mmCIF file of C-alpha atoms in Angstrom:
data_model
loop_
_atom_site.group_PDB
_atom_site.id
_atom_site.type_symbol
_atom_site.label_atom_id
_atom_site.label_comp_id
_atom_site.label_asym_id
_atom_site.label_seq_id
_atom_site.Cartn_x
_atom_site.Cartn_y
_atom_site.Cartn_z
ATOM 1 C CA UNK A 286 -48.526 114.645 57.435
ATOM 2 C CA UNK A 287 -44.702 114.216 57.082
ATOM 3 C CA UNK A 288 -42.792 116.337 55.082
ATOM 4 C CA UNK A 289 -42.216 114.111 52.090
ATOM 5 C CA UNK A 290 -46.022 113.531 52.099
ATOM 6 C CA UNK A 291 -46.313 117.712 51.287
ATOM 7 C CA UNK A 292 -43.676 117.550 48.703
ATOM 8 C CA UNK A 293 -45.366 114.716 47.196
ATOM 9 C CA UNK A 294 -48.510 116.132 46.933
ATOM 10 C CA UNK A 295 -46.938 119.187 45.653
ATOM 11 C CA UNK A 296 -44.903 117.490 42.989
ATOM 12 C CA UNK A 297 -48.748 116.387 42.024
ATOM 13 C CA UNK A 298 -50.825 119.334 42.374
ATOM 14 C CA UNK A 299 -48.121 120.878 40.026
ATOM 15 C CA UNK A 300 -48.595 118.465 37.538
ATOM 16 C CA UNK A 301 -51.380 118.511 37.200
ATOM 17 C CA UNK A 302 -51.887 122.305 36.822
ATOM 18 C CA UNK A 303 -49.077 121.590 33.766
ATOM 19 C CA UNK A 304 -51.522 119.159 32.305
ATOM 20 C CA UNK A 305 -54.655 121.169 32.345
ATOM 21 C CA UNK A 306 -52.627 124.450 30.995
ATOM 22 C CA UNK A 307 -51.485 122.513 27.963
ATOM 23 C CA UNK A 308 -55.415 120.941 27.307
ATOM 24 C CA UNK A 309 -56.564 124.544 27.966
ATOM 25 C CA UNK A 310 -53.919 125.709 24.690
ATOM 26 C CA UNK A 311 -54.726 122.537 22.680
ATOM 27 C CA UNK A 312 -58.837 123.108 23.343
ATOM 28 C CA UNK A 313 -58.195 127.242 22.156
ATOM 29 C CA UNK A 314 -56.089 128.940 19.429
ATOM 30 C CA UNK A 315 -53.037 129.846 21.235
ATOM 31 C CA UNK A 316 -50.932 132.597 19.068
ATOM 32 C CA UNK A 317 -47.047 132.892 19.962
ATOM 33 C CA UNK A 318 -46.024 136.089 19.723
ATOM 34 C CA UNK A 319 -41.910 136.138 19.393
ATOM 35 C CA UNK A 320 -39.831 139.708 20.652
ATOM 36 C CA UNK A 321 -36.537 140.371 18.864
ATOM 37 C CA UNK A 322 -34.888 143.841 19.158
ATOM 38 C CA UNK A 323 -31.159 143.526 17.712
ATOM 39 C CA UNK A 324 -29.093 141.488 15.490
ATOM 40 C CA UNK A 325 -24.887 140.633 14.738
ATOM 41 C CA UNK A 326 -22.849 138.894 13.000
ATOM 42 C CA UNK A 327 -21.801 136.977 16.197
ATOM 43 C CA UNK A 328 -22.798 138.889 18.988
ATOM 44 C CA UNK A 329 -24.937 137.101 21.455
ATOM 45 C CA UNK A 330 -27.016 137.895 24.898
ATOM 46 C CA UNK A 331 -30.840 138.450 26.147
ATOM 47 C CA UNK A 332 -31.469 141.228 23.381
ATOM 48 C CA UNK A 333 -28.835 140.486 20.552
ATOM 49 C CA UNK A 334 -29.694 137.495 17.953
ATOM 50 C CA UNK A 335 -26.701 136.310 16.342
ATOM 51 C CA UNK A 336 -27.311 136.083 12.208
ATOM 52 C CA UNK A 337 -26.390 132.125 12.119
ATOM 53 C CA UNK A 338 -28.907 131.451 15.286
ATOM 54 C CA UNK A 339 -31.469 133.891 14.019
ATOM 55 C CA UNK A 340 -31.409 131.382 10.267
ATOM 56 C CA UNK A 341 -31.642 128.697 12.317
ATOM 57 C CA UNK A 342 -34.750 130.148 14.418
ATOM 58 C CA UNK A 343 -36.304 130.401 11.127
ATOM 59 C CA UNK A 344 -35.892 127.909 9.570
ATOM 60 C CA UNK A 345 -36.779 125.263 12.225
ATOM 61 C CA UNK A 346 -40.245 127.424 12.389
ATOM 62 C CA UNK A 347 -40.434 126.879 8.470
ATOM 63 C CA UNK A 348 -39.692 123.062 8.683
ATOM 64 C CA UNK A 349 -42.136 122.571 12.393
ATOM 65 C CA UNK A 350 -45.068 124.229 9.271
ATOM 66 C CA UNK A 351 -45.874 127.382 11.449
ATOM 67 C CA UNK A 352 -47.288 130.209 9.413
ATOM 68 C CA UNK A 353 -46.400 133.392 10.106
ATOM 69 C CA UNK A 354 -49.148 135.890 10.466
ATOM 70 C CA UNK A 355 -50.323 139.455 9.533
ATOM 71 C CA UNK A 356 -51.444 142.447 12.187
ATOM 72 C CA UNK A 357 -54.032 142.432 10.115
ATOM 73 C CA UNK A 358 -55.076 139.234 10.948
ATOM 74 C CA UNK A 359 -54.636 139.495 14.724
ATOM 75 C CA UNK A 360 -57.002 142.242 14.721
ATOM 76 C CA UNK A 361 -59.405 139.915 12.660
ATOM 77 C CA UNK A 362 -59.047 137.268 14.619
ATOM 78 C CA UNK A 363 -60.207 139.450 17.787
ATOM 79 C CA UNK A 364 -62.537 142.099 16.729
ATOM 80 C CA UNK A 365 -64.271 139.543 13.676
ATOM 81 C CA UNK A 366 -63.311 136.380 15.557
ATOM 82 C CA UNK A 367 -61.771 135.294 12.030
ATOM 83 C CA UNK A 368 -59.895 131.967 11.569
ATOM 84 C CA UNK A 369 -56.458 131.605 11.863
ATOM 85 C CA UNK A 370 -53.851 129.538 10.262
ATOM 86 C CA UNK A 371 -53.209 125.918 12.166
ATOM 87 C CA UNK A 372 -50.367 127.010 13.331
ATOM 88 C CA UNK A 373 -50.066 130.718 13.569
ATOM 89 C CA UNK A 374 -47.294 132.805 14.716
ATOM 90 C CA UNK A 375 -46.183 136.310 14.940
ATOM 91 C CA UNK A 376 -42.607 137.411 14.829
ATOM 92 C CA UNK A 377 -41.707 140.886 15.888
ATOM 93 C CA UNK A 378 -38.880 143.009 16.249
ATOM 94 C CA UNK A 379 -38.518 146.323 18.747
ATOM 95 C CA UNK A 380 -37.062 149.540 18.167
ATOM 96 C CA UNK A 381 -35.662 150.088 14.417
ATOM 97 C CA UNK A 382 -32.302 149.474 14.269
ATOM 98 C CA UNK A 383 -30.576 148.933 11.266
ATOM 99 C CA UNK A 384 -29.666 145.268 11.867
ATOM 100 C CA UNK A 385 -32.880 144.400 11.235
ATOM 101 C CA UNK A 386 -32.569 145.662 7.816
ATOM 102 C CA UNK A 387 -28.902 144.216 6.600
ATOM 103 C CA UNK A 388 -29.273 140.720 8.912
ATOM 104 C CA UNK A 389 -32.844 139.742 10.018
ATOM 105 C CA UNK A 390 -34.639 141.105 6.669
ATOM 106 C CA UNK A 391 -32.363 139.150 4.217
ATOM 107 C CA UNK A 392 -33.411 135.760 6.379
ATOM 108 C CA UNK A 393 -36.754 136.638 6.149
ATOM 109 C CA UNK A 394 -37.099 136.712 2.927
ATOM 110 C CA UNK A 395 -34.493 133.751 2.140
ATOM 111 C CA UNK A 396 -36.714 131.328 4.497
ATOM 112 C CA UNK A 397 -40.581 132.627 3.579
ATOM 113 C CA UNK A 398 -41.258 134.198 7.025
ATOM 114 C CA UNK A 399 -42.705 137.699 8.084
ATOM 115 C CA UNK A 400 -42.086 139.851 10.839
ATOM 116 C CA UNK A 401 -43.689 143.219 12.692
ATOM 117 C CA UNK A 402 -41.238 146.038 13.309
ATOM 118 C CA UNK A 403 -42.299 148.456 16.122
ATOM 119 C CA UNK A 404 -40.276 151.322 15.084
ATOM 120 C CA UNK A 405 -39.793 154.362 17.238
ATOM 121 C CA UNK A 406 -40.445 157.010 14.469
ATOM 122 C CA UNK A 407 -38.618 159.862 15.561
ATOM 123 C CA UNK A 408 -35.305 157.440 15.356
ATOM 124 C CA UNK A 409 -35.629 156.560 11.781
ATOM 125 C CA UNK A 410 -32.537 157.052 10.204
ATOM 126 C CA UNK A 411 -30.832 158.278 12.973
ATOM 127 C CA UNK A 412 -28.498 156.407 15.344
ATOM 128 C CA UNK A 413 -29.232 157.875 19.053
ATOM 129 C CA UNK A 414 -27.159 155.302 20.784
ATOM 130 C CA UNK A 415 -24.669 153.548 19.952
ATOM 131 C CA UNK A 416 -26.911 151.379 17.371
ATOM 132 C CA UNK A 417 -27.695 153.336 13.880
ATOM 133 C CA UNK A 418 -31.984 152.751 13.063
ATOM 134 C CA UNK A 419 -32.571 151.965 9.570
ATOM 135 C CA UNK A 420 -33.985 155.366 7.736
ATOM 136 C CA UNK A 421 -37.422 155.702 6.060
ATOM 137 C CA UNK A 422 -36.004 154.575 2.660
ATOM 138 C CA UNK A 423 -35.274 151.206 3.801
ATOM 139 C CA UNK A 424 -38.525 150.664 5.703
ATOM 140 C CA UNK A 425 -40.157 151.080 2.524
ATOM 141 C CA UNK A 426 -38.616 148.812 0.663
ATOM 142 C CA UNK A 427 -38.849 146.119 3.553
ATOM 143 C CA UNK A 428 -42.760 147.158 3.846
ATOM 144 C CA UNK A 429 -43.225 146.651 -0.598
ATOM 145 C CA UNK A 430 -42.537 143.257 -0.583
ATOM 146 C CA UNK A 431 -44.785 141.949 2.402
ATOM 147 C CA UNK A 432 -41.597 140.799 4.508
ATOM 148 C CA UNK A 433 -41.686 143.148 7.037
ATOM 149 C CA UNK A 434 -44.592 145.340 8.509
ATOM 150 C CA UNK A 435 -43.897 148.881 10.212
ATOM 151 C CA UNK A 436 -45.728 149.471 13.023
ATOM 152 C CA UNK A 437 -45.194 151.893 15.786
ATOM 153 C CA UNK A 438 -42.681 152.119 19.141
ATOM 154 C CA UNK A 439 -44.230 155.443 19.965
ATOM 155 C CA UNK A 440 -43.016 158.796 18.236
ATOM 156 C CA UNK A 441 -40.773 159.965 20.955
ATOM 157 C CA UNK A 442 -41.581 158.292 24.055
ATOM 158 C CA UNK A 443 -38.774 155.390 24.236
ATOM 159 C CA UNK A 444 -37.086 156.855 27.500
ATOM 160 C CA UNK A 445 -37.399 156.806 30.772
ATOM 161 C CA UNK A 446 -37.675 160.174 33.282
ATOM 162 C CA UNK A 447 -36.406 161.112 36.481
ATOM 163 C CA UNK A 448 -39.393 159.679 39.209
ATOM 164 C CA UNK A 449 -40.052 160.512 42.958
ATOM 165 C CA UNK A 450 -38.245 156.689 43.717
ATOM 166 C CA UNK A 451 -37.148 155.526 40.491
ATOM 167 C CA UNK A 452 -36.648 156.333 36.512
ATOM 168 C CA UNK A 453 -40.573 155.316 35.073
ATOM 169 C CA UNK A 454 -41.282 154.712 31.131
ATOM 170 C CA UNK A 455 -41.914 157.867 29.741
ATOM 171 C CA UNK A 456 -45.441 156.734 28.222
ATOM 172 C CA UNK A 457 -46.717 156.846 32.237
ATOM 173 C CA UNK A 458 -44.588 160.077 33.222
ATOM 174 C CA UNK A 459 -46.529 163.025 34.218
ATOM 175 C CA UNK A 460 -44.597 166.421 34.632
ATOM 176 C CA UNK A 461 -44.680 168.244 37.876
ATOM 177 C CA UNK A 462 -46.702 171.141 36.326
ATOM 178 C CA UNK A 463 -48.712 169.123 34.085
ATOM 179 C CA UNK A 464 -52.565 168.463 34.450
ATOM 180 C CA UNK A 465 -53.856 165.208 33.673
ATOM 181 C CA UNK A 466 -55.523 166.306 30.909
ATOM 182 C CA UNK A 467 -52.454 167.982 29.063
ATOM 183 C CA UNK A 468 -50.637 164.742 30.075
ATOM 184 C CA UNK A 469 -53.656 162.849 28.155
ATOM 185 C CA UNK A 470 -52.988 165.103 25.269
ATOM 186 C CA UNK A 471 -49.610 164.714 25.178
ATOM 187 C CA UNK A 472 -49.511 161.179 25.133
ATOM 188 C CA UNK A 473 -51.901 161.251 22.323
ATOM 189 C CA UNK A 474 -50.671 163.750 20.210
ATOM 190 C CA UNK A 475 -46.735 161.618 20.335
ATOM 191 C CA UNK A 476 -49.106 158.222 19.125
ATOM 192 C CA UNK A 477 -50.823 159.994 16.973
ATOM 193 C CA UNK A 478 -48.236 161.178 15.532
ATOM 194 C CA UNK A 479 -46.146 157.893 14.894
ATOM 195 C CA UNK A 480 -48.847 156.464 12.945
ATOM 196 C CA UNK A 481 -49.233 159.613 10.689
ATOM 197 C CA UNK A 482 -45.246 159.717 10.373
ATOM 198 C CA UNK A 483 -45.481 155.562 9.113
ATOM 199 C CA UNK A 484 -48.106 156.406 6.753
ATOM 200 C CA UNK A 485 -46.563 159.437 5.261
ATOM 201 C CA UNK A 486 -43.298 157.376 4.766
ATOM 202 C CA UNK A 487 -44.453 153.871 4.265
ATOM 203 C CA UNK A 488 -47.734 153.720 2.963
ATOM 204 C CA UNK A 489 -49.282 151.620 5.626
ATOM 205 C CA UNK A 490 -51.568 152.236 8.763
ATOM 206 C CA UNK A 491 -50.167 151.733 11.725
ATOM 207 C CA UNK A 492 -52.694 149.588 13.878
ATOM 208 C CA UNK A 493 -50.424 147.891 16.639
ATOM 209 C CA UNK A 494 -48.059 149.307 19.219
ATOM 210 C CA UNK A 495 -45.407 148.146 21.341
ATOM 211 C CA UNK A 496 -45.295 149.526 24.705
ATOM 212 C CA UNK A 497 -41.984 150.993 25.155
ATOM 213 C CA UNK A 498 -40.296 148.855 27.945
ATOM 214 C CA UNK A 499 -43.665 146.953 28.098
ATOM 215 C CA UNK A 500 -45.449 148.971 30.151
ATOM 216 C CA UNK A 501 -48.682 150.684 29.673
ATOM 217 C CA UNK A 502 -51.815 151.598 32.480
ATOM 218 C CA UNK A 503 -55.692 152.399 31.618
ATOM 219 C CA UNK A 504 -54.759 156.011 30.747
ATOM 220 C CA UNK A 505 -52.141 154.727 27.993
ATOM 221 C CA UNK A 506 -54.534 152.231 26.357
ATOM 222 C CA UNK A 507 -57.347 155.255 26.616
ATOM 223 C CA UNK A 508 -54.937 157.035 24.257
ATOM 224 C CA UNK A 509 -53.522 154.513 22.090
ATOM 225 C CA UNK A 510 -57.239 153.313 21.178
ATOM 226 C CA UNK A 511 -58.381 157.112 20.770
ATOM 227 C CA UNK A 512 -54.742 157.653 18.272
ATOM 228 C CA UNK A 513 -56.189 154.567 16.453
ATOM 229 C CA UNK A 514 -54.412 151.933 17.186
ATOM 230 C CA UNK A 515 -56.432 148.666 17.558
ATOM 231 C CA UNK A 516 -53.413 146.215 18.977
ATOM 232 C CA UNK A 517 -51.305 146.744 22.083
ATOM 233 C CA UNK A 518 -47.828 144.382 22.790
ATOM 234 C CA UNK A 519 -46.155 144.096 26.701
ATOM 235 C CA UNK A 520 -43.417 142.161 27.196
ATOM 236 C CA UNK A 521 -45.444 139.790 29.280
ATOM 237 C CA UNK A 522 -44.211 136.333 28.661
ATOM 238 C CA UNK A 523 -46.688 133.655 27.156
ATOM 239 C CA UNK A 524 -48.955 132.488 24.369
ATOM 240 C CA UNK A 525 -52.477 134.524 23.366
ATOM 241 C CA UNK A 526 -55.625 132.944 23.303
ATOM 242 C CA UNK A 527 -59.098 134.487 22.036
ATOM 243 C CA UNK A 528 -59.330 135.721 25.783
ATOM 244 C CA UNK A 529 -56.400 138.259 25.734
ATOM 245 C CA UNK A 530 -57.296 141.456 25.883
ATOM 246 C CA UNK A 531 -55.526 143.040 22.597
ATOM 247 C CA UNK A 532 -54.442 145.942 24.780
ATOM 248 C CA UNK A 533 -51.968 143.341 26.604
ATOM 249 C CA UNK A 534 -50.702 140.641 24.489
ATOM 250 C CA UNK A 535 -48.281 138.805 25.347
ATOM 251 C CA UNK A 536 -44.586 137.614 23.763
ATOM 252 C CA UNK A 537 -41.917 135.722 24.167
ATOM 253 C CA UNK A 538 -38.507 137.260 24.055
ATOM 254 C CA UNK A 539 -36.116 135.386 22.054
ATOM 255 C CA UNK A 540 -32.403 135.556 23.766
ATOM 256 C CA UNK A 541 -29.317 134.971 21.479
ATOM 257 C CA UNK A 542 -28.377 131.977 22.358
ATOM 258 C CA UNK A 543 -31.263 129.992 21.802
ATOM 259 C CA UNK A 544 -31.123 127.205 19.432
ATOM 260 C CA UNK A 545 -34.223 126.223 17.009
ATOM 261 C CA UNK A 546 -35.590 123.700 19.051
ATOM 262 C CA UNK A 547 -35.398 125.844 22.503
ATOM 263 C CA UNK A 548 -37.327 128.337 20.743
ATOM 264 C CA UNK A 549 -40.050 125.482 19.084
ATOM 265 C CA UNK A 550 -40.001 124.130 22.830
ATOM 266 C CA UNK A 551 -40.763 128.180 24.311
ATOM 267 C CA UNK A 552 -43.852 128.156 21.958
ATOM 268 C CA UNK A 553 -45.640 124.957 22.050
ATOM 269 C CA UNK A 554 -48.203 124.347 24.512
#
C-alpha cells in the first residue's frame, strides 16, 4: 500500500465519520449551549465580546429562527424527556461582571433573546479584579423581566490553590489537614450557599451550575446534586443530545471576533 493509498483512505474514513456525526445530530435533538464571560465597547479576544459583534451574534440567531431556551426547560427536557423548541438554544454568560448588565443585557432585550448568568455570588457587587460584577440590585431587575436568568458560579470557589505540581480549581482542592469528609462538607456548604444567596436576592432557584474553570470530578457532582442543583455546565466543546449526562454539558465558547455566521456555522450540525 503506497503512501498516497493511506492518505486516501484516510481522507475517506474521515469523511465519512463527518457524515455520520451530522445524521447522528439531525436523527436527535442536539441543544447548543453558547459560553460568554465579558463584554466592551471594542475590546476583542477569546473571552471579551465586543458590543457591535455581540448585536450581530444575536441577531443572526434571531433571523436563522433559533429559540432561545429556559434552565427550566433543559431540566425538562432531561429528567421529563419534554419537547423542545425546533431549534433550541441556550446562551450563557460566566462570572457576573458588570458588562453583562450595561452591554449584553440591553441587546438582549433589543433583539428578543435570553441568556443564563452563572454568577459567582460572593462577587456581586464587588469588583475583585480588575472587572467590577454587577451588584444584587441589577440582577434583579435583569431576572423581572425574563431576559436574563441567575444561576450560580459557586459561592466562593472561583480560584485556583497552590497543588503538589500545579495550581488546581478550587472546587477539587483538598487541604493538607482536611478529611475527605470535611472537604465534602465544605464543598457543599459554599453550593449550598450560592443558591440560598440567589434566592434571597433574586427570587429564583438556582438549579444549574457552572463549573468554575470547567472542571468538576464524581465528588463535585455528589455535592452539587445533594446542594440541589439539577444541571451541571464544563467548558467541554460541542452540542447536547438527550444522551448527555446533565452533570457535563457541553458549550461552545464564543471568542470576540467571531462574526454571525462563524458562530451559526459553530452550532449547526
Amino acid at each position: 500500500m503506497t503512501f498516497l493509498t493511506i492518505i486516501v483512505i484516510g481522507v475517506i474514513i474521515f469523511i465519512m465519520f463527518k457524515a455520520a456525526v451530522s445524521t447522528f445530530y439531525k436523527n436527535t435533538d442536539a441543544i447548543p449551549v453558547l459560553m460568554y464571560h465579558h463584554f466592551d465597547e471594542k475590546q476583542s479576544n477569546s473571552i471579551t465580546v465586543p458590543r457591535k459583534a455581540f448585536l450581530e451574534q444575536m441577531e443572526a440567531l434571531s433571523k436563522a429562527g433559533y429559540t432561545p431556551i429556559t434552565q427550566e426547560q433543559m431540566i425538562a427536557f432531561y429528567y421529563e424527556k419534554a419537547k423542545l423548541p425546533k431549534k433550541p438554544i441556550l446562551i450563557t454568560i460566566d462570572d457576573g461582571y458588570r458588562s453583562n448588565y450595561e452591554i449584553a443585557y440591553p441587546i438582549l432585550k433589543q433583539t428578543g433573546m435570553k441568556a443564563t448568568i452563572f454568577t459567582v455570588t460572593s462577587q456581586a457587587g464587588q469588583t475583585p479584579n480588575r472587572l467590577p460584577h454587577f451588584s444584587w440590585k441589577e440582577a434583579k431587575l435583569m431576572s423581572k423581566d425574563g431576559t436574563m436568568e441567575i444561576q450560580s458560579h459557586t459561592n466562593n470557589l472561583h480560584h485556583k490553590e497552590e497543588g503538589l505540581i500545579h495550581k488546581v480549581p478550587a472546587l477539587l482542592y483538598s487541604f493538607k489537614d482536611e478529611t475527605r469528609e470535611q472537604y465534602l462538607e465544605r464543598i457543599y456548604t459554599d453550593l449550598y450557599s450560592s443558591r440560598k444567596l440567589i434566592k434571597e436576592n433574586v427570587g429564583n432557584q438556582a438549579l444549574a451550575i457552572s463549573y468554575p474553570f470547567g472542571e468538576s470530578d464524581k465528588n463535585v457532582i455528589k455535592m452539587a446534586k445533594k446542594a440541589g442543583f439539577k444541571l451541571g455546565y464544563s467548558i467541554s466543546g460541542g452540542l447536547n443530545t438527550k444522551y448527555t449526562d446533565p452533570y457535563k454539558l457541553k458549550r461552545i465558547n464564543v471568542p470576540g471576533d467571531w462574526s454571525g455566521k462563524e458562530l451559526l456555522d459553530a452550532i449547526t450540525p
